[in-house]
CSV table of C-alpha atoms in Angstrom, one decimal:
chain,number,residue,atom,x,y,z
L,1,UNK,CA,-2.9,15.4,-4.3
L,2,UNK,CA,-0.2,12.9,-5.3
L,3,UNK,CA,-1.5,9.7,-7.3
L,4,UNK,CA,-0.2,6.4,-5.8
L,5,UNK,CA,0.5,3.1,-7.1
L,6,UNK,CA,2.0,0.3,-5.1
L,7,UNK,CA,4.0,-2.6,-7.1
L,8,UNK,CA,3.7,-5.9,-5.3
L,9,UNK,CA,4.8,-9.2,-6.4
L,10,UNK,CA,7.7,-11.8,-5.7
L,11,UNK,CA,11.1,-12.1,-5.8
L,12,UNK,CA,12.2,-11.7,-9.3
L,13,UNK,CA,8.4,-11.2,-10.6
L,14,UNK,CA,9.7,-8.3,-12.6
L,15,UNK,CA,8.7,-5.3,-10.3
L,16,UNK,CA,11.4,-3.7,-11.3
L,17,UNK,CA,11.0,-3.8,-15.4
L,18,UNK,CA,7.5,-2.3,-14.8
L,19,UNK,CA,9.0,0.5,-12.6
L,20,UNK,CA,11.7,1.7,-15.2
L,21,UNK,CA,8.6,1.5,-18.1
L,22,UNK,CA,6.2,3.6,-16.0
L,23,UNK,CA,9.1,6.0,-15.0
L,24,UNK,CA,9.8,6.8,-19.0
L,25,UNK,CA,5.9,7.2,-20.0
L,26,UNK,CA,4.8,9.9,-17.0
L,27,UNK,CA,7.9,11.6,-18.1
L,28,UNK,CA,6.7,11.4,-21.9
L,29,UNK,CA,3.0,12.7,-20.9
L,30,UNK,CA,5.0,15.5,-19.3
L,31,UNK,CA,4.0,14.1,-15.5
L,32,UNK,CA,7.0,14.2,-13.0
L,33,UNK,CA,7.6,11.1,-11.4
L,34,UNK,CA,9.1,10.1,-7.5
L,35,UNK,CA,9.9,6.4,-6.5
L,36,UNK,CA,10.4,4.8,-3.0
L,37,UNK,CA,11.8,1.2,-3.5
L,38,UNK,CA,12.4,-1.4,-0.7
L,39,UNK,CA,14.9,-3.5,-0.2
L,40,UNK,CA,15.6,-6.6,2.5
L,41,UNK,CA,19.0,-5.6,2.1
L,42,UNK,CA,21.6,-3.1,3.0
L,43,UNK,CA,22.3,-2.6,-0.8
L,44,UNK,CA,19.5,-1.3,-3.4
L,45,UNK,CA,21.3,-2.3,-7.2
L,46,UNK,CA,17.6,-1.6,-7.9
L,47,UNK,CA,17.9,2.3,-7.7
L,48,UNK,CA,20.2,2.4,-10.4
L,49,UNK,CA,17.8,1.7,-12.5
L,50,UNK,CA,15.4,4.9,-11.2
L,51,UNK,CA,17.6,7.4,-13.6
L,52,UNK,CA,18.5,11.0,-13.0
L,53,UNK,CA,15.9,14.2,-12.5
L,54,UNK,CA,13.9,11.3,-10.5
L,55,UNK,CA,13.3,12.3,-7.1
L,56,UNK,CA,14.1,8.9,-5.3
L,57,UNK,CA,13.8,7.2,-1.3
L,58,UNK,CA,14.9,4.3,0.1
L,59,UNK,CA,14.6,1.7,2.7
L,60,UNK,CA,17.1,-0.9,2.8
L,61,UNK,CA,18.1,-3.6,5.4
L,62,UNK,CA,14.4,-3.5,6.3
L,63,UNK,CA,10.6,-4.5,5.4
L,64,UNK,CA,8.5,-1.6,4.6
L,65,UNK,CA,5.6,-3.6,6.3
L,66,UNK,CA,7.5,-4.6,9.6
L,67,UNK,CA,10.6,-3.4,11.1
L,68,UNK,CA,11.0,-0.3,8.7
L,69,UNK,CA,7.5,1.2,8.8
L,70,UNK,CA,8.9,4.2,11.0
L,71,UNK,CA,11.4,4.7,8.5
L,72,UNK,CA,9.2,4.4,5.8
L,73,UNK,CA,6.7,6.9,7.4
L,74,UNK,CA,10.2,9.2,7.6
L,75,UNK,CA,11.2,8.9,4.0
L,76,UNK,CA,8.0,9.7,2.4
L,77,UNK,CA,7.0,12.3,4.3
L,78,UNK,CA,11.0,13.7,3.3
L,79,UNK,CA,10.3,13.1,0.0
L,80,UNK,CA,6.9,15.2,0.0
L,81,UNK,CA,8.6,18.2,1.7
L,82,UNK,CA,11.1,18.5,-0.4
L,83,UNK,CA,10.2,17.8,-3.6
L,84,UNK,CA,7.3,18.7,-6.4
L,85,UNK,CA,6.0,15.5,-8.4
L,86,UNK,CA,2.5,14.0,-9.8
L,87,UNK,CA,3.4,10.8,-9.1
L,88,UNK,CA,4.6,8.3,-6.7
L,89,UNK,CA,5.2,5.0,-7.4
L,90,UNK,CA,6.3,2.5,-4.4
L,91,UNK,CA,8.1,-0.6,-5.4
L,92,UNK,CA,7.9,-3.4,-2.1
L,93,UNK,CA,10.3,-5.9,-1.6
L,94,UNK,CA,9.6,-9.1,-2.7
L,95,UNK,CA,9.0,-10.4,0.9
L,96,UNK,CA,6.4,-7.5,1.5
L,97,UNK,CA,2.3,-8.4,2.2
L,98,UNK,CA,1.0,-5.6,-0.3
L,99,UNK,CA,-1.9,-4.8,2.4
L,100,UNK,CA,1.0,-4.2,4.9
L,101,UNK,CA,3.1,-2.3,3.1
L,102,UNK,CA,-0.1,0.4,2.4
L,103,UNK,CA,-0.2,0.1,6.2
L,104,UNK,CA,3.6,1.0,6.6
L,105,UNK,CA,3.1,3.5,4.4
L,106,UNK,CA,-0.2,5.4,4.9
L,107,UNK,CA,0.6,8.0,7.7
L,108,UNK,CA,-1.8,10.4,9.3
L,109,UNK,CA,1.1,13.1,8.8
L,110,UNK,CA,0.3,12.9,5.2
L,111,UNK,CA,-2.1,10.6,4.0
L,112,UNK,CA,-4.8,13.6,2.9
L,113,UNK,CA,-1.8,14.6,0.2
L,114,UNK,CA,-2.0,10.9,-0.8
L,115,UNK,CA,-4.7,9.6,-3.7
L,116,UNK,CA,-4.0,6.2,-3.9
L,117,UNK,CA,-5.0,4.5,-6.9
L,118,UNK,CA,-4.3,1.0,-6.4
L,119,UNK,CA,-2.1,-2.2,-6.2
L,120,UNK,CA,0.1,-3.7,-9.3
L,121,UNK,CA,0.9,-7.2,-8.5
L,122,UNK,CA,3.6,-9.1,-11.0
L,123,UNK,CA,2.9,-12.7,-10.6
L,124,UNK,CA,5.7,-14.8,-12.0
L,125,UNK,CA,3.8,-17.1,-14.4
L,126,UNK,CA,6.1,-20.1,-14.5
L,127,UNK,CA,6.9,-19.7,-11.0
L,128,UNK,CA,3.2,-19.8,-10.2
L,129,UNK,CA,3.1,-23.0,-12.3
L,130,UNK,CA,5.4,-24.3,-9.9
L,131,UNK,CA,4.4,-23.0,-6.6
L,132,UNK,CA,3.8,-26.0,-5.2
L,133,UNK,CA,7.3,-26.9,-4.9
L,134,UNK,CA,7.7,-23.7,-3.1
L,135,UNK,CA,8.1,-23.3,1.0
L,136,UNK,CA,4.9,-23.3,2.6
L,137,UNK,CA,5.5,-19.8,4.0
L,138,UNK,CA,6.7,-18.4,1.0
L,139,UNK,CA,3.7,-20.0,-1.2
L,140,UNK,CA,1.3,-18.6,1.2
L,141,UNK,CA,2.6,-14.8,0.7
L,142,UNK,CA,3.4,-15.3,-3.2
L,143,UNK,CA,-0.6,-16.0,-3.1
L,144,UNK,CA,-1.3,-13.5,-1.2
L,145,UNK,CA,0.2,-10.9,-3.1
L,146,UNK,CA,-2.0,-12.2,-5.8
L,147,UNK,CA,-5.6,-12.1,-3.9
L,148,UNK,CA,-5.2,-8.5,-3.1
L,149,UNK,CA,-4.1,-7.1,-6.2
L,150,UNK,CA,-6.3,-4.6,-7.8
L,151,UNK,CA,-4.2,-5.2,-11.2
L,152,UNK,CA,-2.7,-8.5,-12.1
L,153,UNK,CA,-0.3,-8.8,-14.3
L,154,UNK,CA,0.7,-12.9,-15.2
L,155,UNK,CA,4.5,-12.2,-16.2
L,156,UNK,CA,6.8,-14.0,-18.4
L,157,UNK,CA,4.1,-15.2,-20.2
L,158,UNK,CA,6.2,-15.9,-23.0
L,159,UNK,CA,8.3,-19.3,-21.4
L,160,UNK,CA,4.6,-20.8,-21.1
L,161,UNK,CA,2.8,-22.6,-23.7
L,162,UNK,CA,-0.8,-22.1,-24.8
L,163,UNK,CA,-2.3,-24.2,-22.8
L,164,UNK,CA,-0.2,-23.4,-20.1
L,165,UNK,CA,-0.9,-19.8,-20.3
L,166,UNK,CA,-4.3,-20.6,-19.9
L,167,UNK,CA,-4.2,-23.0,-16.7
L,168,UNK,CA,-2.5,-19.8,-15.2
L,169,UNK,CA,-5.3,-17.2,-15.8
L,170,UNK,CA,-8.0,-19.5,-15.3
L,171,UNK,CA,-6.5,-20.3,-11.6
L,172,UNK,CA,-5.5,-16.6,-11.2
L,173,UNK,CA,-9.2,-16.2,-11.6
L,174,UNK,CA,-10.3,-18.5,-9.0
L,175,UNK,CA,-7.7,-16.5,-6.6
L,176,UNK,CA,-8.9,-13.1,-7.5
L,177,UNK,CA,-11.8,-12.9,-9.5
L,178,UNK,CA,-12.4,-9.4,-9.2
L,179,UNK,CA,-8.8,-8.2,-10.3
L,180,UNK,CA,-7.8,-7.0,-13.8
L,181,UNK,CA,-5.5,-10.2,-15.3
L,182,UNK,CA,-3.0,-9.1,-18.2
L,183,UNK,CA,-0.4,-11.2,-19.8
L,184,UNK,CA,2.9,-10.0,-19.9
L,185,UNK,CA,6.7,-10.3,-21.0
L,186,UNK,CA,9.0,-8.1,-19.0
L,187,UNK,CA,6.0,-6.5,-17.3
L,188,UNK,CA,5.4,-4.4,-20.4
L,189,UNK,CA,2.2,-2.6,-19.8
L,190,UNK,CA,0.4,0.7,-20.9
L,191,UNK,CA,0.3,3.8,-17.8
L,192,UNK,CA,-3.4,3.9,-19.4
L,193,UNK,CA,-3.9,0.8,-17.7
L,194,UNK,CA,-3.0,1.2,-14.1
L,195,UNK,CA,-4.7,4.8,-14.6
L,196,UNK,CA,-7.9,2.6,-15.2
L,197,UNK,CA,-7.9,1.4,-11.7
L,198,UNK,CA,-10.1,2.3,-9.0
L,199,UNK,CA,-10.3,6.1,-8.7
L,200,UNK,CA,-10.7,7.3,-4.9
L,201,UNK,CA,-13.7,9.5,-3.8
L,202,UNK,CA,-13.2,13.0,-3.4
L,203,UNK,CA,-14.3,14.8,-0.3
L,204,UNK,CA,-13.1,16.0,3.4
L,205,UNK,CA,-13.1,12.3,4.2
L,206,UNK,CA,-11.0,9.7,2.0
L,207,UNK,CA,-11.6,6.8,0.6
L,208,UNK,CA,-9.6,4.5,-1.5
L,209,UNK,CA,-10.6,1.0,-2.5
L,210,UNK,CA,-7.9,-1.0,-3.0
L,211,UNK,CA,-8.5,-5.1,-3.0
L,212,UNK,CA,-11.2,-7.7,-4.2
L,213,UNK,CA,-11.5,-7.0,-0.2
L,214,UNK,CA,-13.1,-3.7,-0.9
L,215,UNK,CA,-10.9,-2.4,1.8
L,216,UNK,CA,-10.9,1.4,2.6
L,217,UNK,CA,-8.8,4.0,3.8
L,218,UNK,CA,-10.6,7.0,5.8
L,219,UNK,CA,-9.3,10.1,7.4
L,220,UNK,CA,-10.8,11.5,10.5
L,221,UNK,CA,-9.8,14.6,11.7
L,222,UNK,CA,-10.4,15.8,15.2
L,223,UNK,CA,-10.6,19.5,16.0
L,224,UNK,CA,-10.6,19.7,19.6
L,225,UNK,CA,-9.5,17.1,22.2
L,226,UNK,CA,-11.3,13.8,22.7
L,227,UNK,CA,-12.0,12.0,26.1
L,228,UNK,CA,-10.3,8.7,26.4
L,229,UNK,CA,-12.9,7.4,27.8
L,230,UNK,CA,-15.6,7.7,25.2
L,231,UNK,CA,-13.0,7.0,22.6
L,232,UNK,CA,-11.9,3.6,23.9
L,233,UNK,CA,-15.5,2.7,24.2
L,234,UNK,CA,-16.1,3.6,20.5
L,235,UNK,CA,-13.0,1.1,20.0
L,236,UNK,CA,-14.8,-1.3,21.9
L,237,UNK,CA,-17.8,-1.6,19.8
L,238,UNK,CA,-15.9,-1.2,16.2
L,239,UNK,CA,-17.0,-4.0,13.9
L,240,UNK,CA,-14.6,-6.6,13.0
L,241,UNK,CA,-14.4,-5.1,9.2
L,242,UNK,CA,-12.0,-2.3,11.1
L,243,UNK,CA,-8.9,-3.8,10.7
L,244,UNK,CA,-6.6,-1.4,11.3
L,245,UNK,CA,-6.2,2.3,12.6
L,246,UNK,CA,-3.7,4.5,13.2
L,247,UNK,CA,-2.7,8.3,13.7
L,248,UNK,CA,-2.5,11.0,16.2
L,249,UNK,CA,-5.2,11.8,19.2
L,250,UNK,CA,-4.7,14.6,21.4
L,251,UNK,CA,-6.4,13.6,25.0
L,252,UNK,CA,-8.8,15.6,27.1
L,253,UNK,CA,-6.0,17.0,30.0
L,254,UNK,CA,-2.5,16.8,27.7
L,255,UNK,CA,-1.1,19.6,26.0
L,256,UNK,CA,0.1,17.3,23.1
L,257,UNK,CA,-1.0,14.5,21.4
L,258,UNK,CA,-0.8,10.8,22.1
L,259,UNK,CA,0.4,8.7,18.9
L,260,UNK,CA,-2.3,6.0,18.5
L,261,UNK,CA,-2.1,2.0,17.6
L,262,UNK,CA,-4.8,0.1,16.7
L,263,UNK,CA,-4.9,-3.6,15.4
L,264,UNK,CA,-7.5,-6.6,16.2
L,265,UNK,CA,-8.7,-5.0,18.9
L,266,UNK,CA,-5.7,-4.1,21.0
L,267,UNK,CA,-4.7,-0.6,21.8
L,268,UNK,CA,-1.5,0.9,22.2
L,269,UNK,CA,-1.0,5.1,23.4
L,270,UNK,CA,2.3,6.6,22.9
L,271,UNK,CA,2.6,10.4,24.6
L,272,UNK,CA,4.1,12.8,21.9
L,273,UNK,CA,6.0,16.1,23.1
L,274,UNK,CA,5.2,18.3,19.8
L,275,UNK,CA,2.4,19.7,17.8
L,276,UNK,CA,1.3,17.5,15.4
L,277,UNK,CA,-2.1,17.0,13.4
L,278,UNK,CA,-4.8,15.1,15.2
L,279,UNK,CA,-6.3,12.5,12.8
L,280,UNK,CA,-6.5,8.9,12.6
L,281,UNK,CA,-6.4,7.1,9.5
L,282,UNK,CA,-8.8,3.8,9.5
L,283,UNK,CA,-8.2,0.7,7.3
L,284,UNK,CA,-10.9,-1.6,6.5
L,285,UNK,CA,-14.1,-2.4,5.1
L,286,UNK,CA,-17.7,-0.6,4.8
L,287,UNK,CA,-16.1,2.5,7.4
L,288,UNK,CA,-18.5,4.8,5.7
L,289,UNK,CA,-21.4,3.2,7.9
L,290,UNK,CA,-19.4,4.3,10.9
L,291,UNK,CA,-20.0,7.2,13.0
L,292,UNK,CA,-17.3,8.6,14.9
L,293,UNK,CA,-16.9,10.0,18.8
């Protein structure tokens, strides 16, 4: 399995510093790296930075958690076929909800080669000590992106006082108390530390905590067909802690498999015309008290 970390944060956080850092130290521990990177738009200067011998996707003119989800879906599952690494690290865009962008990017074609290990968010400190003057809209996400961070690092430290340094953990606290909070200048962190996240259970079934939400990601496989029917009414009686689910079902009566949507309770069935793997992937909380048609 690959180990996956998701960088988060706001425009300008410095994302991109931490990416370049965490590039150079797998290499020096003799780990092979891959990047995907997201950008709003239709130029990426950002990939310059990747370097050579570092197998590298994009998405551009497009939100990894919105209109480029199918895209995204298309370029890491590329990126797995045709390339060997131990290692990938997904750098959102700015504008990107982290939980989202795991969404986007956690597809039943694939997600049992995934082991993810967590979400880096790099909070702006001075801009956080400012946030009020910031849009509405754009101060609610900049939060966000905060609350469901697994490791927090308080950037740009360094243009803070003391005391002002402290203001921004102690409210970073009250945000997130359960994340990891590290000061930083140019996001300069060890690998050790985002290796000190939470670790996902092994097993045929996956699990990977990944907020102060204790959200969870679990695959279910299906080896023969299912009756709509009986699966709908599962649906139907699904706790509100399932937030999300996702993946491929192949119906009692059809030769090939129906993509599936699930969000809030609505449904959406898509008819397929190949072979692909049947198995959902579920998003949410407590889903190992769940027991499936």
């Amino acid at each position: 399995m690959v180990d996956v970390y998701l960088f988060s944060g706001f425009l300008g956080s410095g994302k991109t510093s931490l990416l370049k850092k965490m590039i150079t130290e797998l290499k020096d521990k003799g780990l092979k790296p891959a990047v995907f990177m997201n950008e709003l738009g239709s130029m990426n200067f950002d990939s310059e930075e990747v370097g050579d011998g570092v197998p590298l996707k994009e998405i551009l003119d497009g939100c990894i958690c919105c209109s480029g989800s199918e895209k995204s879906e298309a370029q890491i599952q590329t990126l797995l076929a045709e390339e060997e690494f131990d290692v990938l690290l997904i750098e959102t865009t700015g504008a990107a909800h982290p939980i989202e962008a795991l969404d986007a990017i956690f597809s039943p074609l694939f997600a049992e080669r995934l082991n993810f290990r967590g979400i880096v968010t790099v909070a702006d400190s001075k801009r956080f000590m400012e946030r009020q003057q910031l849009p509405p809209q754009v101060r609610s996400l900049f939060l966000e992106q905060i609350r469901h961070a697994d490791l927090l690092l308080a950037n740009k430290s360094d243009l803070l006082s003391d005391s002002e340094q402290s203001q921004v953990i102690f409210e970073i606290q009250q945000l997130n108390p359960s994340a990891r909070i590290v000061q930083t200048v140019h996001a300069k962190v060890p690998f050790q530390l985002l290796e000190s996240m939470n670790h996902q259970s092994r097993g045929t079934v996956a699990q990977a905590p990944i907020s102060k939400l204790k959200l969870q990601t679990k695959i279910v496989a299906f080896d023969r067909p299912v009756e709509r029917e009986v699966f709908e009414e599962w649906l139907r009686d699904l706790p509100d802690t399932v937030y999300r689910i996702k993946g491929y079902v192949t119906l009692a009566g059809h030769s090939y498999p129906h993509s599936f949507q699930y969000a809030y309770g609505m449904v959406q069935w898509l008819p397929e015309y190949m072979k692909l793997r049947n198995q959902i992937v579920l998003i949410g909380e407590n889903l190992e008290e769940l027991v499936f048609p």
